[in-house]
Tab-separated table of C-alpha atoms in Angstrom:
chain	number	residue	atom	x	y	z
A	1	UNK	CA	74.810	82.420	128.780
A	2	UNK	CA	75.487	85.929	130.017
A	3	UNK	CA	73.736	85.211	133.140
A	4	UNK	CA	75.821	82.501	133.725
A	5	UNK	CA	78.805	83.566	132.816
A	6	UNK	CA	79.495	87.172	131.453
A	7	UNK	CA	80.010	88.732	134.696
A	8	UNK	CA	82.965	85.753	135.052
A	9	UNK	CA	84.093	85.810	131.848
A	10	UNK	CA	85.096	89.842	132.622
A	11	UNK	CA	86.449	89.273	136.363
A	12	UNK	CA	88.441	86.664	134.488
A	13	UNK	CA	89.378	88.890	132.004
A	14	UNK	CA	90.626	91.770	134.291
A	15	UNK	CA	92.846	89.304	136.365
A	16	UNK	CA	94.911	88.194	133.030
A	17	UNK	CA	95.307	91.527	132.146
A	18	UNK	CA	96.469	92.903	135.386
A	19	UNK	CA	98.534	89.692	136.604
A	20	UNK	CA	99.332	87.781	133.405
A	21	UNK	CA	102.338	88.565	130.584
A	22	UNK	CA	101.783	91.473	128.636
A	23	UNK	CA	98.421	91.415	126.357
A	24	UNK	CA	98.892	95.032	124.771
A	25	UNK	CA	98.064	94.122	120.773
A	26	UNK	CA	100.872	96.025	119.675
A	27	UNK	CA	103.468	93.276	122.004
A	28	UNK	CA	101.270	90.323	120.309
A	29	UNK	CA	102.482	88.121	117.222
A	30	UNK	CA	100.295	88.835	114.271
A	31	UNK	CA	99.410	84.855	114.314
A	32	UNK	CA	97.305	86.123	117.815
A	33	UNK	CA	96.308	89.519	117.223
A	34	UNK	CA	92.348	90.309	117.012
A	35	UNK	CA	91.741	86.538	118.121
A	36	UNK	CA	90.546	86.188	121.825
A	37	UNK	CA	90.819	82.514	122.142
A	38	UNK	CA	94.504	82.000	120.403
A	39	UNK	CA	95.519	85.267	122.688
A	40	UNK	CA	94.678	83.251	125.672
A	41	UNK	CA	96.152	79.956	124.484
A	42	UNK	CA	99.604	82.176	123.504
A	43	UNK	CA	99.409	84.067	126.819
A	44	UNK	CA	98.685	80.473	128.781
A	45	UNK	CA	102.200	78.986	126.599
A	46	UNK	CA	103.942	82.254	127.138
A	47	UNK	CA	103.713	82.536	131.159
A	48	UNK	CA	104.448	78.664	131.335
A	49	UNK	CA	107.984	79.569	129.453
A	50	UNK	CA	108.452	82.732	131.944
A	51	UNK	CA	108.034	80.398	135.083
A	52	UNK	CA	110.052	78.152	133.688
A	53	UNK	CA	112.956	80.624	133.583
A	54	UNK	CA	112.656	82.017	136.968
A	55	UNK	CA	112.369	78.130	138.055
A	56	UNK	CA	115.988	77.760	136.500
A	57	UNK	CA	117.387	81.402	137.730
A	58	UNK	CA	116.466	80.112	141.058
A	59	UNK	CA	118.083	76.712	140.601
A	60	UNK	CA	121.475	78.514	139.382
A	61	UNK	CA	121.630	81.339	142.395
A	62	UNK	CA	120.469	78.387	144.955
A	63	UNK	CA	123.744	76.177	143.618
A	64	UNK	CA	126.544	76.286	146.231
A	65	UNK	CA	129.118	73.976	143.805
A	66	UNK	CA	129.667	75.288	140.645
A	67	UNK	CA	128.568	73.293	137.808
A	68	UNK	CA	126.273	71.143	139.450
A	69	UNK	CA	122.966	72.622	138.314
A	70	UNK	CA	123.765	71.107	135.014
A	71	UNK	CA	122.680	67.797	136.756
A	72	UNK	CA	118.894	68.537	137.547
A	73	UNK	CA	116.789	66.801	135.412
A	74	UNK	CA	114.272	70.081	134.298
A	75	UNK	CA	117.343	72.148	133.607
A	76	UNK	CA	117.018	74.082	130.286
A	77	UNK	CA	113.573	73.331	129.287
A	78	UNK	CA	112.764	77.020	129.158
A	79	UNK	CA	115.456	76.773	125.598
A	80	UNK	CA	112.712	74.357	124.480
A	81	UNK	CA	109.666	75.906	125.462
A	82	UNK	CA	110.838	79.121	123.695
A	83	UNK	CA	111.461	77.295	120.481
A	84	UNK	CA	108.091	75.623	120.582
A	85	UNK	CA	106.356	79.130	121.001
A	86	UNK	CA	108.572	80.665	117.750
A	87	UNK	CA	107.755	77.181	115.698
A	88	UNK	CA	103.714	77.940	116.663
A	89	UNK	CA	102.966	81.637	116.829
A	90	UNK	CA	105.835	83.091	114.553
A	91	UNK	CA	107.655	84.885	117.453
A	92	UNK	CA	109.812	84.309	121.242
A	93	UNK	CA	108.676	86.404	124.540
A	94	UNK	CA	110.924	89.256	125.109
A	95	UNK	CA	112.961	89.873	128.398
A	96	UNK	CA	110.849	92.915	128.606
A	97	UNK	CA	107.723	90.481	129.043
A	98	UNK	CA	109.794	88.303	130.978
A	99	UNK	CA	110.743	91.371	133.764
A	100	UNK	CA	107.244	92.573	133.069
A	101	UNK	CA	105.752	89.470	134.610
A	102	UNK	CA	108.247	89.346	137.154
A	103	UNK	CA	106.932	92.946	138.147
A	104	UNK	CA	103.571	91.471	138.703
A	105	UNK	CA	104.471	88.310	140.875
A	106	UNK	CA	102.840	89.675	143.789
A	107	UNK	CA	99.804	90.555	142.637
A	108	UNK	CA	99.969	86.693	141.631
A	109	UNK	CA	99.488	85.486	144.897
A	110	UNK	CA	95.929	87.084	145.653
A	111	UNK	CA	94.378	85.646	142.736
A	112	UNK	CA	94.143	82.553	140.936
A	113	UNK	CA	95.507	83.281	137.368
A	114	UNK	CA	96.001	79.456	135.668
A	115	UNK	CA	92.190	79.679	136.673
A	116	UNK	CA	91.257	82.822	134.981
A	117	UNK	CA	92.579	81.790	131.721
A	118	UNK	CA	91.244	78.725	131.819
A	119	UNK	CA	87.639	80.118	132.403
A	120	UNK	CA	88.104	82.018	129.621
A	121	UNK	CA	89.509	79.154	127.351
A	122	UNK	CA	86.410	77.263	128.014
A	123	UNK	CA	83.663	79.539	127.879
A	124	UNK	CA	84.819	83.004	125.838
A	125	UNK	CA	84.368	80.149	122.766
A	126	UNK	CA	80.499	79.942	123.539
A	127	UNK	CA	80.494	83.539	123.723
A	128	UNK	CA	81.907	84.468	120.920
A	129	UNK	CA	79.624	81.930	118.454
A	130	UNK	CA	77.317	83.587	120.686
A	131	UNK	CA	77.697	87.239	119.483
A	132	UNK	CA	78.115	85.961	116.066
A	133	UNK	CA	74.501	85.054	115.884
A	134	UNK	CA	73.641	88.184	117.085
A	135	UNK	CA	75.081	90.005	114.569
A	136	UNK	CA	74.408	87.613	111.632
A	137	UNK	CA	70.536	88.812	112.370
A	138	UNK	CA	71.804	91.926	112.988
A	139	UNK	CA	72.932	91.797	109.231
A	140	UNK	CA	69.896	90.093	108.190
A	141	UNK	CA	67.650	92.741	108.866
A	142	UNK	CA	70.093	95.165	106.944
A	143	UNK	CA	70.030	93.196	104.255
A	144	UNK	CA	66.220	92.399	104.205
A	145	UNK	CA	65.558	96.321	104.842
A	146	UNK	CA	68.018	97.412	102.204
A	147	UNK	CA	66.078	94.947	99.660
A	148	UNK	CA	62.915	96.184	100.334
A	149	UNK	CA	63.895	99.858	99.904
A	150	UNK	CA	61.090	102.762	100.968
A	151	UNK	CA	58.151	101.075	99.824
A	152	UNK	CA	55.955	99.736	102.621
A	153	UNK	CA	53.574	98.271	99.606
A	154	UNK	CA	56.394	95.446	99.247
A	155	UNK	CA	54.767	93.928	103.119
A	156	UNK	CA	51.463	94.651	101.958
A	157	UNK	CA	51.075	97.679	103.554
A	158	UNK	CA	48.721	100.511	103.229
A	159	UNK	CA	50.221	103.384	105.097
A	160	UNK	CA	47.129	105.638	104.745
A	161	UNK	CA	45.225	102.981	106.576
A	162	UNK	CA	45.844	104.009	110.288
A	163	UNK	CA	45.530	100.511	111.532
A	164	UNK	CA	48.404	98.970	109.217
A	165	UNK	CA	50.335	101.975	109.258
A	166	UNK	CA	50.353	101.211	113.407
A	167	UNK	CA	51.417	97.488	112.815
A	168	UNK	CA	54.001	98.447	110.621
A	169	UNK	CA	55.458	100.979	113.156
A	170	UNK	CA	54.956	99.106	116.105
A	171	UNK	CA	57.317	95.957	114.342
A	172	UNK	CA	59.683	98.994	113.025
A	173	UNK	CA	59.807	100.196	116.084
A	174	UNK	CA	60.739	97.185	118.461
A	175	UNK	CA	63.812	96.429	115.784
A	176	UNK	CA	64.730	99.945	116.114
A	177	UNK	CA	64.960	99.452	119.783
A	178	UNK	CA	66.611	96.122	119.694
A	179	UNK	CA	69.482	97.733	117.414
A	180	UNK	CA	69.994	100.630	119.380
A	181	UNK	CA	71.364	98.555	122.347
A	182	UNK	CA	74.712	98.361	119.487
A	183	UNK	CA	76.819	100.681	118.619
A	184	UNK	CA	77.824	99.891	115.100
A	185	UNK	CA	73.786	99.554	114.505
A	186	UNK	CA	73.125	102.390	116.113
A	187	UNK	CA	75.141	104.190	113.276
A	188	UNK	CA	74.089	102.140	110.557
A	189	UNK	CA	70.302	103.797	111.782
A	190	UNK	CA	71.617	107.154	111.786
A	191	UNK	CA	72.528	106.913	108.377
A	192	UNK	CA	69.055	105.173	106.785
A	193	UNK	CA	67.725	108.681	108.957
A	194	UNK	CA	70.159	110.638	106.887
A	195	UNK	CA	70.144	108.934	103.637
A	196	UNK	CA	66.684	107.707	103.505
A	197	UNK	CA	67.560	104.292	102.061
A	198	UNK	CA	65.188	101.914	104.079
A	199	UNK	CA	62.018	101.948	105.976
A	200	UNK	CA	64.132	102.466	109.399
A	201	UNK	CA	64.807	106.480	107.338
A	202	UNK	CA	60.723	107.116	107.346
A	203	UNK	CA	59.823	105.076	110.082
A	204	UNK	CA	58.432	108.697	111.923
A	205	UNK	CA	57.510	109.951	108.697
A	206	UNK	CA	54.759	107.254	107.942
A	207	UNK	CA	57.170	105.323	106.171
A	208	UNK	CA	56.793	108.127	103.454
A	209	UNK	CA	59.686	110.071	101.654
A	210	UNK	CA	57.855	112.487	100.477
A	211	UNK	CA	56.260	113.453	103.010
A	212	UNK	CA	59.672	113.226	104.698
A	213	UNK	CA	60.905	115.904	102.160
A	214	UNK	CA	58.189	117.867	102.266
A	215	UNK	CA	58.237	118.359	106.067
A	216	UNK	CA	61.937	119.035	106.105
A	217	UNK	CA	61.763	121.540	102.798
A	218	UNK	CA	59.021	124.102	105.526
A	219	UNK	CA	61.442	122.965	107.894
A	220	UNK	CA	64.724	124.694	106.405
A	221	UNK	CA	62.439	127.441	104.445
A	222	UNK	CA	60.923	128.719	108.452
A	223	UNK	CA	64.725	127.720	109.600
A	224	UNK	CA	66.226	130.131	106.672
A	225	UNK	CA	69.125	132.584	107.819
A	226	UNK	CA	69.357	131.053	111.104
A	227	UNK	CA	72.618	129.066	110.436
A	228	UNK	CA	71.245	125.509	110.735
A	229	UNK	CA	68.995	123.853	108.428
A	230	UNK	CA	67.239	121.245	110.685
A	231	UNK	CA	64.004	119.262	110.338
A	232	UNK	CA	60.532	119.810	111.740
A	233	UNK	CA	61.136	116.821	114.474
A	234	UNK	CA	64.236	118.334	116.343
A	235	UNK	CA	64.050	121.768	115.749
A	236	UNK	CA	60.662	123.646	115.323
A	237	UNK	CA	58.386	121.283	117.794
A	238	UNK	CA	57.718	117.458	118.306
A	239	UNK	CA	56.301	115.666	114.723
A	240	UNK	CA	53.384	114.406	117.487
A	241	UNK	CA	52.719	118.361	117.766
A	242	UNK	CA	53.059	118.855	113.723
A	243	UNK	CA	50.668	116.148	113.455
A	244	UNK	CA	48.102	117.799	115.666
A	245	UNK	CA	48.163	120.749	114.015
A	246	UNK	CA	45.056	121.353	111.802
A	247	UNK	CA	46.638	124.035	109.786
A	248	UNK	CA	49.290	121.902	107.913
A	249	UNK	CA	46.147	120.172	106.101
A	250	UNK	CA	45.172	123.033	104.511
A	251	UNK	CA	48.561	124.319	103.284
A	252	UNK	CA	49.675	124.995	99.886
A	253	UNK	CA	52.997	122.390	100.052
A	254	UNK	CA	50.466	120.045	101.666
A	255	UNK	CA	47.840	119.828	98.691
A	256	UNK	CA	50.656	119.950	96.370
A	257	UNK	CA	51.865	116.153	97.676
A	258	UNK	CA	50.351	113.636	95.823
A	259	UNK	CA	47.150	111.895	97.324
A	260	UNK	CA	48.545	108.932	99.168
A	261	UNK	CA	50.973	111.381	101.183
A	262	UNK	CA	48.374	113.484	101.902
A	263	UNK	CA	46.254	110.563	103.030
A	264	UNK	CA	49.538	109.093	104.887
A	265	UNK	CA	50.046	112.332	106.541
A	266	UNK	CA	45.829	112.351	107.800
A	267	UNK	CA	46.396	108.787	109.321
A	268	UNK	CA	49.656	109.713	111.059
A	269	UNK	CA	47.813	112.392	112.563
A	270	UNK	CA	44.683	110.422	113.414
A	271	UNK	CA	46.955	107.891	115.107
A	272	UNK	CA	48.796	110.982	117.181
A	273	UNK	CA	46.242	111.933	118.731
A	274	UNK	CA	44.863	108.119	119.576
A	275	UNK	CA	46.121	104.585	119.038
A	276	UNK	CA	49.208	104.877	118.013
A	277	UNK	CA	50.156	108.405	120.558
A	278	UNK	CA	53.042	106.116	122.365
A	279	UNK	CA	54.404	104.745	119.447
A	280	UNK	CA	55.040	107.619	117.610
A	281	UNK	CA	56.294	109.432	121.230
């Protein structure tokens, strides 16, 4: 669908706004606002009414006997058309829309505008049902990762066994690349980083929140007095180089974590330095 039609759908899209009757949200009935398709079907009603006017302003200046105007058959139908608008969408056009589309008449006559807004008529509906998909999974996976929590044990998974701890990050990982192409995802992901709700918070920690807090408690304690508490990633090297480094077996904070994180932390490392050295990069 977006190869076939997204990159007409927003040509289309920039012609109503530039040539068509005023779109601005604010200068929209409430009936319209925030809904693409009744926008466009308003807009479509609303610059039939405005050409209708100018048709009968036209008429009237063109008449060379007074009066006889009142004789052509199409004569005030705009009176009509407004009504009809008011009775669907709670509100009339303004003569401030009605100059404003006067304004753009000539840029009218490059483009085909009863075209654009039909394009989008027809296909922004597909679209949208489109997107809506998208972000139902989108929600999905929230949902499924808020249910299972921290607790990679829940899929089965043994995180201090280097080759499930890999499949688990590897599947992690391509959702975490999928939802970073979206904004609003993108911030839901900073905050499971933050707030360590989900599996998507540990995913470079071995899926481990302890060893999460552990490596961010040396973090700030190394970090202390310098004005910014930061973690171990961002800050004091790469996690790949933490990982590499022999030393951090052997420390006191280290053998104080309970076996599993220590055993966690040993496959994350073994990983580093092999199998799993571009996924965790």
């Amino acid at each position: 669908w977006q190869s076939a039609h997204e990159h007409k759908i927003q040509i289309a899209q920039t012609v109503t706004t530039l040539c068509g009757a005023e779109s601005e949200p604010e200068k929209l009935p409430a009936s319209v606002r925030g809904d693409a398709l009744l926008t466009h079907q308003y807009l479509s009603d609303v610059e039939a009414y405005f050409e209708q006017c100018i048709l009968e302003e036209a008429q009237i200046s063109s008449s060379s006997v007074p009066g006889d105007f009142l004789l052509l058959p199409d004569m005030f139908k705009s009176l009509d058309l407004r009504k009809a608008i008011e009775a669907r969408y709670g509100s009339a056009p303004s003569e401030h829309g009605l100059q404003a589309w006067k304004d753009r008449h000539k840029w009218r006559r490059e483009v085909d505008l009863s075209g654009a807004r039909q394009y989008l008529l027809q296909h922004l509906p597909t679209g949208d049902k489109l997107l809506q998909q998208v972000r139902d999974t989108q929600s999905d996976f929230q949902h499924w990762a808020t249910h299972l929590g921290t607790e990679p044990l829940k899929l089965f998974i043994d995180t201090t066994n280097p080759k499930s701890l890999l499949y688990l990050q590897m599947i992690m990982l391509n959702l975490q690349i999928i939802y970073a192409q979206d904004d609003a995802a993108t911030a839901w992901l900073a905050e499971q980083e933050t707030n360590t709700s989900s599996l998507f918070g540990t995913l470079r920690y071995g899926f481990s929140p302890a060893l999460k807090h552990a490596l961010h408690q040396e973090a700030d304690a190394l970090l202390n007095g310098l004005g910014d508490v930061t973690n171990l990633a961002t800050r004091i090297g790469e996690l790949n180089g933490a990982l590499n480094h022999q030393g951090f077996v052997d420390k006191p904070w280290m053998k104080a974590l309970k076996q599993p994180v220590q055993d966690t932390f040993k496959a994350l490392g073994e990983l580093a330095r092999g199998a799993g050295k571009a996924t965790l990069e």
